[in-house]
Amino acid sequence: MHWAPQLVLRALLTTPVAALYVGWPMYEQLPDVALVDTSYLFTLASTTYRSSINGSVAYLASELPKWLLFDKASRKFTGTPTSGDVGAFQVVLTGIDLADGLSLSNTYLMLVATGKAIVASADAITATVEHNGHTNGRNGLVVTPGKPFSISFSRDVFAHSDEVTEYYGRSQDRTPLPSWAHFDAGSLTFSGVVPEVVSSIAPSVLYTFSVIAAQHAGFASAVGTFELVFGAHLLSTSADASVKINGTFGDALSVPV
């Protein structure tokens, strides 16, 4: 029976200790600024809080102003502020580890402002992607594994860009860019070296990036997105304009590619 304490000690040492921690804080996600009399939407990243034992995390928001709602299933903040709501306010964001019920709460700032709406032009972003090389037929730039890439955007992709004070580059959910990509806010340039693919038969990989304009530092005013697509085998197009195909209903159609 001399081995029993050793077994107990070993079990204690190898049993994981559950903990909830901040994965990517809400303020780093650049919450959208809310404009007076304008419908508001901001989606919280699923990795805002994380579980040390990889458990699922549920989200709750409290101390919200009357105009603002939070849907815990979709992690979306929605509502329409009025002129009486202008200014910064605090919300409490709580994460709950569904595996053991542990919770963690933090307070974050959100903002209601007046002024012109900054809007990202999807057409201008697509045109920029097409100008930089072959595409996947949408707003995806097809790049080569192991090779450098660089794509720069004009400030004109945002309406009322003269009111923009800050630019940010993020992944689609406003978490950090992957380690192989970099954003230069001065030139609005995304650059880096495309990762190598691990298999000649692996499917293509798609990364969605966000270029974000802000009138107020730390709060997004407009977001434009584009994609980088790479893999061992890819189909791309060099077309930089829409292709029109005419046909007659009921007749066979053949188009050379």
mmCIF file of C-alpha atoms in Angstrom:
data_model
loop_
_atom_site.group_PDB
_atom_site.id
_atom_site.type_symbol
_atom_site.label_atom_id
_atom_site.label_comp_id
_atom_site.label_asym_id
_atom_site.label_seq_id
_atom_site.Cartn_x
_atom_site.Cartn_y
_atom_site.Cartn_z
ATOM 1 C CA MET A 1 0.000 0.000 0.000
ATOM 2 C CA HIS A 2 3.073 2.275 -0.057
ATOM 3 C CA TRP A 3 2.326 3.263 -3.683
ATOM 4 C CA ALA A 4 -1.092 4.816 -2.956
ATOM 5 C CA PRO A 5 0.182 8.316 -2.005
ATOM 6 C CA GLN A 6 2.344 8.377 -5.132
ATOM 7 C CA LEU A 7 -0.657 7.596 -7.323
ATOM 8 C CA VAL A 8 -2.719 10.301 -5.644
ATOM 9 C CA LEU A 9 0.080 12.847 -6.081
ATOM 10 C CA ARG A 10 0.542 11.901 -9.728
ATOM 11 C CA ALA A 11 -3.187 12.269 -10.356
ATOM 12 C CA LEU A 12 -3.154 15.712 -8.774
ATOM 13 C CA LEU A 13 -0.213 16.784 -10.914
ATOM 14 C CA THR A 14 -1.721 15.600 -14.191
ATOM 15 C CA THR A 15 -5.297 16.797 -13.686
ATOM 16 C CA PRO A 16 -5.783 20.013 -15.720
ATOM 17 C CA VAL A 17 -6.804 23.082 -13.740
ATOM 18 C CA ALA A 18 -9.686 24.843 -15.438
ATOM 19 C CA ALA A 19 -9.473 28.578 -15.939
ATOM 20 C CA LEU A 20 -11.188 31.208 -18.065
ATOM 21 C CA TYR A 21 -8.974 33.911 -19.549
ATOM 22 C CA VAL A 22 -9.127 36.803 -22.004
ATOM 23 C CA GLY A 23 -8.304 35.564 -25.485
ATOM 24 C CA TRP A 24 -8.705 38.788 -27.497
ATOM 25 C CA PRO A 25 -10.214 41.667 -25.504
ATOM 26 C CA MET A 26 -13.240 43.496 -26.818
ATOM 27 C CA TYR A 27 -11.446 46.841 -27.021
ATOM 28 C CA GLU A 28 -8.851 45.313 -29.385
ATOM 29 C CA GLN A 29 -11.711 44.257 -31.671
ATOM 30 C CA LEU A 30 -12.445 47.944 -32.357
ATOM 31 C CA PRO A 31 -16.191 47.932 -31.599
ATOM 32 C CA ASP A 32 -18.181 49.882 -34.170
ATOM 33 C CA VAL A 33 -19.028 53.442 -33.214
ATOM 34 C CA ALA A 34 -22.805 53.841 -32.984
ATOM 35 C CA LEU A 35 -24.283 56.787 -34.918
ATOM 36 C CA VAL A 36 -27.397 58.662 -33.838
ATOM 37 C CA ASP A 37 -30.632 57.419 -35.462
ATOM 38 C CA THR A 38 -28.699 54.700 -37.318
ATOM 39 C CA SER A 39 -29.149 50.955 -36.894
ATOM 40 C CA TYR A 40 -26.194 49.502 -34.987
ATOM 41 C CA LEU A 41 -24.537 46.085 -35.272
ATOM 42 C CA PHE A 42 -21.345 44.757 -33.740
ATOM 43 C CA THR A 43 -20.446 41.070 -33.489
ATOM 44 C CA LEU A 44 -18.161 39.988 -30.677
ATOM 45 C CA ALA A 45 -15.350 37.565 -31.585
ATOM 46 C CA SER A 46 -15.864 34.014 -30.344
ATOM 47 C CA THR A 47 -12.332 34.085 -28.889
ATOM 48 C CA THR A 48 -12.925 37.109 -26.622
ATOM 49 C CA TYR A 49 -12.799 34.724 -23.669
ATOM 50 C CA ARG A 50 -11.182 31.298 -23.816
ATOM 51 C CA SER A 51 -11.201 28.210 -21.646
ATOM 52 C CA SER A 52 -7.909 26.627 -20.580
ATOM 53 C CA ILE A 53 -9.495 23.204 -21.070
ATOM 54 C CA ASN A 54 -10.962 24.153 -24.469
ATOM 55 C CA GLY A 55 -14.505 24.257 -23.156
ATOM 56 C CA SER A 56 -17.278 26.205 -24.866
ATOM 57 C CA VAL A 57 -17.776 29.752 -23.605
ATOM 58 C CA ALA A 58 -21.153 31.488 -23.306
ATOM 59 C CA TYR A 59 -21.383 35.283 -23.284
ATOM 60 C CA LEU A 60 -23.571 37.692 -21.343
ATOM 61 C CA ALA A 61 -23.589 41.501 -21.449
ATOM 62 C CA SER A 62 -24.979 43.681 -18.670
ATOM 63 C CA GLU A 63 -25.335 47.346 -17.698
ATOM 64 C CA LEU A 64 -26.409 48.136 -21.258
ATOM 65 C CA PRO A 65 -28.186 51.404 -22.113
ATOM 66 C CA LYS A 66 -31.862 51.039 -22.993
ATOM 67 C CA TRP A 67 -31.271 51.308 -26.740
ATOM 68 C CA LEU A 68 -28.685 48.502 -26.883
ATOM 69 C CA LEU A 69 -29.425 44.765 -26.907
ATOM 70 C CA PHE A 70 -27.064 41.780 -26.788
ATOM 71 C CA ASP A 71 -27.933 38.379 -28.261
ATOM 72 C CA LYS A 72 -25.898 35.720 -26.477
ATOM 73 C CA ALA A 73 -26.431 33.099 -29.187
ATOM 74 C CA SER A 74 -24.950 35.202 -32.003
ATOM 75 C CA ARG A 75 -22.813 37.491 -29.788
ATOM 76 C CA LYS A 76 -24.333 40.510 -31.559
ATOM 77 C CA PHE A 77 -24.914 43.965 -30.109
ATOM 78 C CA THR A 78 -27.821 45.724 -31.863
ATOM 79 C CA GLY A 79 -29.991 48.793 -31.463
ATOM 80 C CA THR A 80 -30.577 52.382 -32.579
ATOM 81 C CA PRO A 81 -29.320 55.248 -30.393
ATOM 82 C CA THR A 82 -30.852 58.727 -30.287
ATOM 83 C CA SER A 83 -29.318 62.157 -29.740
ATOM 84 C CA GLY A 84 -29.736 61.760 -26.000
ATOM 85 C CA ASP A 85 -27.382 58.776 -26.037
ATOM 86 C CA VAL A 86 -24.316 60.567 -27.468
ATOM 87 C CA GLY A 87 -21.103 59.852 -25.583
ATOM 88 C CA ALA A 88 -19.028 56.974 -24.254
ATOM 89 C CA PHE A 89 -20.538 54.367 -21.946
ATOM 90 C CA GLN A 90 -19.443 51.177 -20.236
ATOM 91 C CA VAL A 91 -20.772 47.648 -20.594
ATOM 92 C CA VAL A 92 -19.903 44.572 -18.558
ATOM 93 C CA LEU A 93 -19.046 41.497 -20.606
ATOM 94 C CA THR A 94 -19.137 38.120 -18.877
ATOM 95 C CA GLY A 95 -17.863 34.816 -20.199
ATOM 96 C CA ILE A 96 -19.043 31.521 -18.701
ATOM 97 C CA ASP A 97 -17.174 28.255 -19.219
ATOM 98 C CA LEU A 98 -19.953 25.775 -19.969
ATOM 99 C CA ALA A 99 -17.772 22.868 -18.858
ATOM 100 C CA ASP A 100 -17.566 23.903 -15.206
ATOM 101 C CA GLY A 101 -19.532 27.135 -14.798
ATOM 102 C CA LEU A 102 -16.503 29.320 -14.098
ATOM 103 C CA SER A 103 -17.014 32.932 -15.161
ATOM 104 C CA LEU A 104 -14.951 36.018 -15.930
ATOM 105 C CA SER A 105 -16.185 39.603 -16.310
ATOM 106 C CA ASN A 106 -14.569 42.742 -17.689
ATOM 107 C CA THR A 107 -15.778 46.271 -18.347
ATOM 108 C CA TYR A 108 -15.421 47.779 -21.818
ATOM 109 C CA LEU A 109 -16.145 51.141 -23.422
ATOM 110 C CA MET A 110 -18.548 51.689 -26.314
ATOM 111 C CA LEU A 111 -19.348 54.958 -28.076
ATOM 112 C CA VAL A 112 -22.303 56.837 -29.573
ATOM 113 C CA ALA A 113 -21.389 59.766 -31.841
ATOM 114 C CA THR A 114 -22.785 62.186 -34.395
ATOM 115 C CA GLY A 115 -21.391 62.924 -37.842
ATOM 116 C CA LYS A 116 -21.230 61.486 -41.329
ATOM 117 C CA ALA A 117 -21.263 57.744 -41.836
ATOM 118 C CA ILE A 118 -17.986 56.359 -43.189
ATOM 119 C CA VAL A 119 -18.782 53.676 -45.765
ATOM 120 C CA ALA A 120 -16.440 51.133 -47.376
ATOM 121 C CA SER A 121 -16.945 50.665 -51.118
ATOM 122 C CA ALA A 122 -17.088 46.950 -51.899
ATOM 123 C CA ASP A 123 -16.614 47.727 -55.607
ATOM 124 C CA ALA A 124 -13.465 49.769 -54.937
ATOM 125 C CA ILE A 125 -12.007 47.011 -52.778
ATOM 126 C CA THR A 126 -12.755 44.383 -55.426
ATOM 127 C CA ALA A 127 -11.160 46.594 -58.105
ATOM 128 C CA THR A 128 -8.026 46.926 -55.963
ATOM 129 C CA VAL A 129 -7.809 43.155 -55.538
ATOM 130 C CA GLU A 130 -8.219 42.624 -59.293
ATOM 131 C CA HIS A 131 -5.496 45.199 -60.016
ATOM 132 C CA ASN A 132 -3.016 43.264 -57.869
ATOM 133 C CA GLY A 133 -3.184 39.919 -59.686
ATOM 134 C CA HIS A 134 -5.369 36.939 -60.451
ATOM 135 C CA THR A 135 -8.535 36.495 -58.416
ATOM 136 C CA ASN A 136 -10.940 33.734 -57.497
ATOM 137 C CA GLY A 137 -13.686 35.562 -59.382
ATOM 138 C CA ARG A 138 -14.802 37.446 -56.290
ATOM 139 C CA ASN A 139 -12.757 39.623 -53.936
ATOM 140 C CA GLY A 140 -10.114 36.961 -53.357
ATOM 141 C CA LEU A 141 -6.509 37.513 -54.465
ATOM 142 C CA VAL A 142 -4.923 34.214 -55.507
ATOM 143 C CA VAL A 143 -1.352 34.051 -54.191
ATOM 144 C CA THR A 144 1.470 31.497 -54.403
ATOM 145 C CA PRO A 145 2.591 29.485 -51.359
ATOM 146 C CA GLY A 146 6.057 30.468 -50.181
ATOM 147 C CA LYS A 147 6.045 33.750 -52.115
ATOM 148 C CA PRO A 148 5.784 37.340 -50.833
ATOM 149 C CA PHE A 149 2.579 39.297 -51.368
ATOM 150 C CA SER A 150 1.611 42.944 -51.040
ATOM 151 C CA ILE A 151 -1.680 44.729 -51.612
ATOM 152 C CA SER A 152 -2.284 48.434 -50.945
ATOM 153 C CA PHE A 153 -5.613 50.221 -50.693
ATOM 154 C CA SER A 154 -6.395 53.836 -51.472
ATOM 155 C CA ARG A 155 -8.054 55.902 -48.787
ATOM 156 C CA ASP A 156 -10.745 56.552 -51.374
ATOM 157 C CA VAL A 157 -12.201 53.084 -50.779
ATOM 158 C CA PHE A 158 -13.911 54.805 -47.837
ATOM 159 C CA ALA A 159 -16.502 57.540 -48.355
ATOM 160 C CA HIS A 160 -15.725 60.731 -46.386
ATOM 161 C CA SER A 161 -12.153 59.518 -45.903
ATOM 162 C CA ASP A 162 -11.132 63.070 -44.943
ATOM 163 C CA GLU A 163 -12.791 62.428 -41.568
ATOM 164 C CA VAL A 164 -10.873 59.198 -40.915
ATOM 165 C CA THR A 165 -8.164 59.520 -38.257
ATOM 166 C CA GLU A 166 -6.970 55.915 -37.898
ATOM 167 C CA TYR A 167 -6.660 52.795 -40.056
ATOM 168 C CA TYR A 168 -6.312 49.224 -38.812
ATOM 169 C CA GLY A 169 -5.707 45.815 -40.374
ATOM 170 C CA ARG A 170 -7.294 42.752 -38.798
ATOM 171 C CA SER A 171 -8.534 39.270 -39.595
ATOM 172 C CA GLN A 172 -12.205 38.893 -40.515
ATOM 173 C CA ASP A 173 -13.454 38.742 -36.924
ATOM 174 C CA ARG A 174 -11.108 41.598 -35.950
ATOM 175 C CA THR A 175 -8.683 39.290 -34.210
ATOM 176 C CA PRO A 176 -4.956 39.702 -35.049
ATOM 177 C CA LEU A 177 -3.577 39.009 -38.490
ATOM 178 C CA PRO A 178 -1.839 35.647 -38.892
ATOM 179 C CA SER A 179 1.866 35.707 -37.995
ATOM 180 C CA TRP A 180 2.890 35.737 -41.668
ATOM 181 C CA ALA A 181 0.946 38.917 -42.525
ATOM 182 C CA HIS A 182 1.538 42.563 -41.615
ATOM 183 C CA PHE A 183 -0.455 45.785 -42.027
ATOM 184 C CA ASP A 184 1.092 49.230 -42.482
ATOM 185 C CA ALA A 185 -1.427 51.872 -41.427
ATOM 186 C CA GLY A 186 0.434 54.678 -43.193
ATOM 187 C CA SER A 187 0.140 53.154 -46.656
ATOM 188 C CA LEU A 188 -2.872 50.875 -46.025
ATOM 189 C CA THR A 189 -0.737 47.947 -47.174
ATOM 190 C CA PHE A 190 -1.097 44.288 -46.259
ATOM 191 C CA SER A 191 2.104 42.329 -46.926
ATOM 192 C CA GLY A 192 3.966 39.208 -45.924
ATOM 193 C CA VAL A 193 5.066 35.798 -47.141
ATOM 194 C CA VAL A 194 2.410 33.218 -47.993
ATOM 195 C CA PRO A 195 2.769 29.988 -45.956
ATOM 196 C CA GLU A 196 3.877 26.824 -47.708
ATOM 197 C CA VAL A 197 1.233 24.150 -48.259
ATOM 198 C CA VAL A 198 1.785 20.855 -46.465
ATOM 199 C CA SER A 199 0.310 18.596 -49.147
ATOM 200 C CA SER A 200 0.057 18.596 -52.929
ATOM 201 C CA ILE A 201 -3.548 17.431 -52.659
ATOM 202 C CA ALA A 202 -4.641 19.713 -49.823
ATOM 203 C CA PRO A 203 -7.653 21.930 -50.572
ATOM 204 C CA SER A 204 -7.114 25.644 -51.056
ATOM 205 C CA VAL A 205 -6.887 27.866 -47.978
ATOM 206 C CA LEU A 206 -8.815 31.130 -47.696
ATOM 207 C CA TYR A 207 -8.002 33.940 -45.275
ATOM 208 C CA THR A 208 -10.329 36.925 -44.947
ATOM 209 C CA PHE A 209 -8.746 40.219 -43.918
ATOM 210 C CA SER A 210 -10.401 43.455 -42.775
ATOM 211 C CA VAL A 211 -9.232 46.994 -43.479
ATOM 212 C CA ILE A 212 -10.856 49.268 -40.905
ATOM 213 C CA ALA A 213 -11.324 53.046 -40.917
ATOM 214 C CA ALA A 214 -11.977 54.968 -37.698
ATOM 215 C CA GLN A 215 -13.099 58.511 -36.961
ATOM 216 C CA HIS A 216 -12.521 57.889 -33.256
ATOM 217 C CA ALA A 217 -9.410 55.964 -32.207
ATOM 218 C CA GLY A 218 -10.282 52.487 -30.990
ATOM 219 C CA PHE A 219 -13.742 52.366 -32.599
ATOM 220 C CA ALA A 220 -14.469 51.180 -36.145
ATOM 221 C CA SER A 221 -16.420 53.491 -38.432
ATOM 222 C CA ALA A 222 -16.311 51.293 -41.554
ATOM 223 C CA VAL A 223 -14.912 47.898 -42.483
ATOM 224 C CA GLY A 224 -13.935 46.525 -45.882
ATOM 225 C CA THR A 225 -12.956 42.892 -46.427
ATOM 226 C CA PHE A 226 -10.956 40.933 -48.982
ATOM 227 C CA GLU A 227 -9.513 37.441 -49.199
ATOM 228 C CA LEU A 228 -6.178 35.759 -49.847
ATOM 229 C CA VAL A 229 -6.508 32.348 -51.465
ATOM 230 C CA PHE A 230 -3.674 29.846 -51.810
ATOM 231 C CA GLY A 231 -3.092 26.124 -52.198
ATOM 232 C CA ALA A 232 -1.402 23.478 -54.309
ATOM 233 C CA HIS A 233 -3.993 23.666 -57.106
ATOM 234 C CA LEU A 234 -6.090 26.759 -57.746
ATOM 235 C CA LEU A 235 -8.378 28.080 -60.450
ATOM 236 C CA SER A 236 -8.066 31.830 -60.933
ATOM 237 C CA THR A 237 -8.985 34.543 -63.406
ATOM 238 C CA SER A 238 -7.193 37.641 -64.662
ATOM 239 C CA ALA A 239 -10.467 39.280 -65.709
ATOM 240 C CA ASP A 240 -10.727 42.784 -64.302
ATOM 241 C CA ALA A 241 -14.272 43.458 -65.490
ATOM 242 C CA SER A 242 -17.612 41.679 -65.677
ATOM 243 C CA VAL A 243 -17.995 39.208 -68.544
ATOM 244 C CA LYS A 244 -21.363 39.282 -70.312
ATOM 245 C CA ILE A 245 -22.701 36.110 -71.894
ATOM 246 C CA ASN A 246 -25.789 36.216 -74.083
ATOM 247 C CA GLY A 247 -28.005 33.223 -74.601
ATOM 248 C CA THR A 248 -31.519 32.175 -75.525
ATOM 249 C CA PHE A 249 -33.777 30.472 -73.020
ATOM 250 C CA GLY A 250 -34.088 26.776 -73.833
ATOM 251 C CA ASP A 251 -31.057 26.693 -76.159
ATOM 252 C CA ALA A 252 -27.726 25.033 -75.418
ATOM 253 C CA LEU A 253 -24.935 27.377 -74.358
ATOM 254 C CA SER A 254 -21.217 26.803 -74.872
ATOM 255 C CA VAL A 255 -18.553 29.278 -73.766
ATOM 256 C CA PRO A 256 -14.793 28.685 -74.210
ATOM 257 C CA VAL A 257 -12.722 29.310 -71.072
#
